[in-house]
Amino acid sequence: MYDDILLPTIGSPGGERAVAEAIDLAELTGARLHILYVVEDDSRKGLSDGRWETIREALRSEARDVLAGVESEATAAGVEAITHVGEGRADEAITDYASENGIDAIVMGTHARTGVNKFLLGSVTENVIRRAEQPVLVVRLDED
């Protein structure tokens, strides 16, 4: 059914439900779990190249720490895990990774914001659903 499942994560405390669902699904299907953390490059707006490189490396270091934690949870459950730090716009990086790596399903969380909050903040999950060629399992996240 699924050989490769993608879990995009940023390590937020509320995101544990999506992590647990992805690990459970991978365990049930025998799939590899690809864990992706995207460093969004819109963080660089207004920064000099030198300053951005310093911040970028700090963000990538944080990403590696988050990925190591999720990878540890997956391997403890007997799930093969592959980690990757991506860069760019989150929805594009997620769907590009999925297409380029033979992903069969994507598991991701949402805060299910509505109204003005959704309009102002946008929805990475909604954009992934629109762009992805793969099925997307959406898990409502706990409040942070």
Phi, psi and omega in degrees: 000294177238128174259328183222123180242138180254130174240101172283137181212154172237006175078018180290146181304321179292343183283357181301328179296318179293320177300312181298317179296317181296317179295316178300315181296317178296320180295316181294325185260352183074021183276157169282145178251116175268123182249120187241130173242124181255122172273111184283129184280356174289351176293344186272353183308128177081004181256146173291161180302317181296317179293318179299318181299321178296312180293318180302315180294323176296318178295320179294324177295316176300318179300315180298322178296315179298313181299320179298321179295315180291321177300319179298318177298316182295312182294328176296333178270003180082020182258131175290128184238141177236128181249151180206136172259120177255170177221152178123202176283130190305310183297320179292317180297321180294310183289326176295315179300316181300315181292320184282345186239019175063035181288136180265334180203151179242133176243121179212161183261164173216149174271356178055044178290152179228171173060223185298320180301317179294318181296315183287320185269340185072179179218106176301317181300314179300317179294323177295316179303318181291324186269331190289143174272344183263159172296145179239118175267119183256127181248125177290127184277151172293153177291140180288000000 
